[in-house]
Short mmCIF file of C-alpha atoms in Angstrom, two decimals:
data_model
loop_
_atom_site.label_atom_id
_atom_site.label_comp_id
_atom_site.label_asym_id
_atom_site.label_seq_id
_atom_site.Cartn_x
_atom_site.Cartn_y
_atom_site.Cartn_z
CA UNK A 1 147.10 222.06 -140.80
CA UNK A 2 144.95 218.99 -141.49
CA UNK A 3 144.56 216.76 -138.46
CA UNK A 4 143.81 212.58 -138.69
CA UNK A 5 141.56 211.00 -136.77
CA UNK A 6 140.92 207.99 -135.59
CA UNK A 7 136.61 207.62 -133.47
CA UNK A 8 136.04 204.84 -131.70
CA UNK A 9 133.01 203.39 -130.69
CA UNK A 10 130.99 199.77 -130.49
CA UNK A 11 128.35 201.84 -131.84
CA UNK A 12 128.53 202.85 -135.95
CA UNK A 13 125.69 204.94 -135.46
CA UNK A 14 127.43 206.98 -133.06
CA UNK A 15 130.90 206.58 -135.16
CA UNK A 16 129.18 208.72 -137.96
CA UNK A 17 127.40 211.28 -135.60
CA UNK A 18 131.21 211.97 -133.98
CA UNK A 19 132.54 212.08 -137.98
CA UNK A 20 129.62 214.55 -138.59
CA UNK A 21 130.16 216.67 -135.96
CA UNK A 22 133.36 217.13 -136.60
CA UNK A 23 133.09 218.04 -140.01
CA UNK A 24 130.19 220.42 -139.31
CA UNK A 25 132.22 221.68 -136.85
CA UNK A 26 134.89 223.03 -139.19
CA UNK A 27 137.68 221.48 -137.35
CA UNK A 28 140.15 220.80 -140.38
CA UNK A 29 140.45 217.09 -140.91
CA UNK A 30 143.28 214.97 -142.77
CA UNK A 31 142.04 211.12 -142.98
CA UNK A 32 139.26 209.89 -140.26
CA UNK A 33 139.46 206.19 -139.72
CA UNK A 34 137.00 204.08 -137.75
CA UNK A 35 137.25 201.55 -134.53
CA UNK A 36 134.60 199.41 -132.98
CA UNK A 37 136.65 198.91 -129.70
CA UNK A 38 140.11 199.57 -128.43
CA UNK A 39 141.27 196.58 -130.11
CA UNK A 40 140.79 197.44 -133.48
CA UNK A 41 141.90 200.99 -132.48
CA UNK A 42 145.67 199.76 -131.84
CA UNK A 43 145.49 197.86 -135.13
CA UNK A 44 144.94 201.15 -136.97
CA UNK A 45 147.14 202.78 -135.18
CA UNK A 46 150.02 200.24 -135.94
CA UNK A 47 148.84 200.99 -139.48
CA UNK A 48 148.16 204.54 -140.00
CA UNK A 49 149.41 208.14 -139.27
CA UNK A 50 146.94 209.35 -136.37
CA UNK A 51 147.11 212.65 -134.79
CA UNK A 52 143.79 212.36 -132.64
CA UNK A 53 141.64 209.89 -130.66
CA UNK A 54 138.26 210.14 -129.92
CA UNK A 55 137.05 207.22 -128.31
CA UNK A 56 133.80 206.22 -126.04
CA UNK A 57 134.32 204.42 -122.72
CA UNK A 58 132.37 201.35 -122.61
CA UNK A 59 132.98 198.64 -125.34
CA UNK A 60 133.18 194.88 -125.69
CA UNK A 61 136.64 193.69 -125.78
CA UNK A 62 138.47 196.58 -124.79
CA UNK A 63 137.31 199.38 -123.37
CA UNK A 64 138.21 203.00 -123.85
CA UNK A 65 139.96 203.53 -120.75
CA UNK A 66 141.57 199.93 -121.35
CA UNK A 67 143.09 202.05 -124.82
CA UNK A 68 144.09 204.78 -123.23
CA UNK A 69 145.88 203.18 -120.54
CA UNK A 70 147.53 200.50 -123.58
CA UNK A 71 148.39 203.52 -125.75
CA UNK A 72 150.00 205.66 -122.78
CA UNK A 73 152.28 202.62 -122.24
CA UNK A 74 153.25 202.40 -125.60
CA UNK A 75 156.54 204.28 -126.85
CA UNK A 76 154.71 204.90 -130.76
CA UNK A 77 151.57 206.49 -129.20
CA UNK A 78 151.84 207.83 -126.15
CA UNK A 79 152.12 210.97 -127.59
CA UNK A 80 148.53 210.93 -129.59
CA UNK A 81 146.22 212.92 -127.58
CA UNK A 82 142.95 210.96 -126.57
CA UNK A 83 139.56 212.53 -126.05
CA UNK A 84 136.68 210.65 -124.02
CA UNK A 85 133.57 210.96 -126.20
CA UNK A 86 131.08 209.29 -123.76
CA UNK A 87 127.71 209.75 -121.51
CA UNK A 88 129.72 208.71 -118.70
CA UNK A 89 129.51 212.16 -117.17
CA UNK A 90 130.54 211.49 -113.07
CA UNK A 91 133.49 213.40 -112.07
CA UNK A 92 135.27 209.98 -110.81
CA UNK A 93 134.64 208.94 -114.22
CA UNK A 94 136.60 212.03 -115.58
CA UNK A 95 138.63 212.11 -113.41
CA UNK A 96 139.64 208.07 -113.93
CA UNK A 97 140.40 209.41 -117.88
CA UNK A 98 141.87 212.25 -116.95
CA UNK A 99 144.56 210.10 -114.75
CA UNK A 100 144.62 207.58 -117.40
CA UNK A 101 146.30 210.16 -119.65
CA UNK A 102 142.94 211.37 -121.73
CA UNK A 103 143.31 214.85 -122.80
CA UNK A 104 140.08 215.71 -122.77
CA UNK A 105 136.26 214.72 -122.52
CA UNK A 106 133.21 215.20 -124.03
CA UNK A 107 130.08 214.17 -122.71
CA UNK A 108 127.04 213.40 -124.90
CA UNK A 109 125.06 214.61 -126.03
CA UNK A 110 127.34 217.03 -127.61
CA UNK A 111 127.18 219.51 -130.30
CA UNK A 112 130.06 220.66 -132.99
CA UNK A 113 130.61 223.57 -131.19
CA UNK A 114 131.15 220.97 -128.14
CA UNK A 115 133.99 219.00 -130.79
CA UNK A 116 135.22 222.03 -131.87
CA UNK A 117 136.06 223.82 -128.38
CA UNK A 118 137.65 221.12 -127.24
CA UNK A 119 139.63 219.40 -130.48
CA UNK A 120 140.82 222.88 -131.35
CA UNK A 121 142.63 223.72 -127.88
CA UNK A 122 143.89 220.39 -127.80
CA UNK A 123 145.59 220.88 -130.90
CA UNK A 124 146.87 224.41 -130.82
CA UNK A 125 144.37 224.95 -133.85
CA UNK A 126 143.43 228.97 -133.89
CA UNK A 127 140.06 230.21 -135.16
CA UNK A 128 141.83 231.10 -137.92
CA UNK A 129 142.98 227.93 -138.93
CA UNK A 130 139.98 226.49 -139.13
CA UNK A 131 138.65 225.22 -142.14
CA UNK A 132 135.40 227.12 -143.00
CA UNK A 133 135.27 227.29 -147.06
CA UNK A 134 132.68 224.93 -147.39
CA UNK A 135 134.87 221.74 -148.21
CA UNK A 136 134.11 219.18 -145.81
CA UNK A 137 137.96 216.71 -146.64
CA UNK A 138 137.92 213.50 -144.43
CA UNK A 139 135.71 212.22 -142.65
CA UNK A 140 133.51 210.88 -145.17
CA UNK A 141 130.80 208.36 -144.84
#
């Protein structure tokens, strides 16, 4: 099963090293949109079929923990797993997304066995599932 994501992050720069490492990491991948803040997040939520989050904390406008908070109180996407993507490694910080409703959390600098690990138990995908002939669907940049 193909999963979509949505990464978000102020930084594009770090936008395509999450998209990268994702596809490296063999985690199978539907569509991949992009966010620059929790802002534009929501809008391509409202807009698009998204079965993952990745998102960084800190980011003008809204931040990440601002979006997880907004989508936990919202009926269409409370459901979505979110994953903190971040270098904001103290446990309070963790344990603020964690409380928040954040599945998971990855600290960088991370690797795609880092993505991997922690996209695939979030989303029941087995080993086997994983996509490892070579195509590299979604995510593209």
């Amino acid at each position: 099963m193909a999963f979509n994501v949505l990464v978000v992050d102020d930084s594009s720069t770090m936008r395509a090293v999450v998209k990268k490492a994702i596809k490296v990491s063999g985690f199978t991948v539907g569509s991949c949109w992009e966010a620059s803040d929790g802002n534009e997040a929501l809008e391509v939520l409202q807009e698009n079929w998204v079965d993952l989050v990745l998102t960084d904390i800190n980011m003008p406008n809204m931040t990440g923990l601002e979006l997880v908070a907004k989508m936990k109180g919202n009926d269409l996407f409370k459901s979505i797993p979110v994953v903190m993507v971040t270098t904001e490694g103290s446990e309070t910080r963790v344990r603020e997304s964690m409380d928040l409703g954040a599945r998971g959390y990855i600290r960088k600098p991370f690797s795609p066995e880092d993505i991997k690990k922690t996209l695939s138990s979030i989303m029941g995908e087995t080993e086997n599932a994983s996509r490892d002939d070579g195509t590299l669907e979604g995510c593209d940049f």
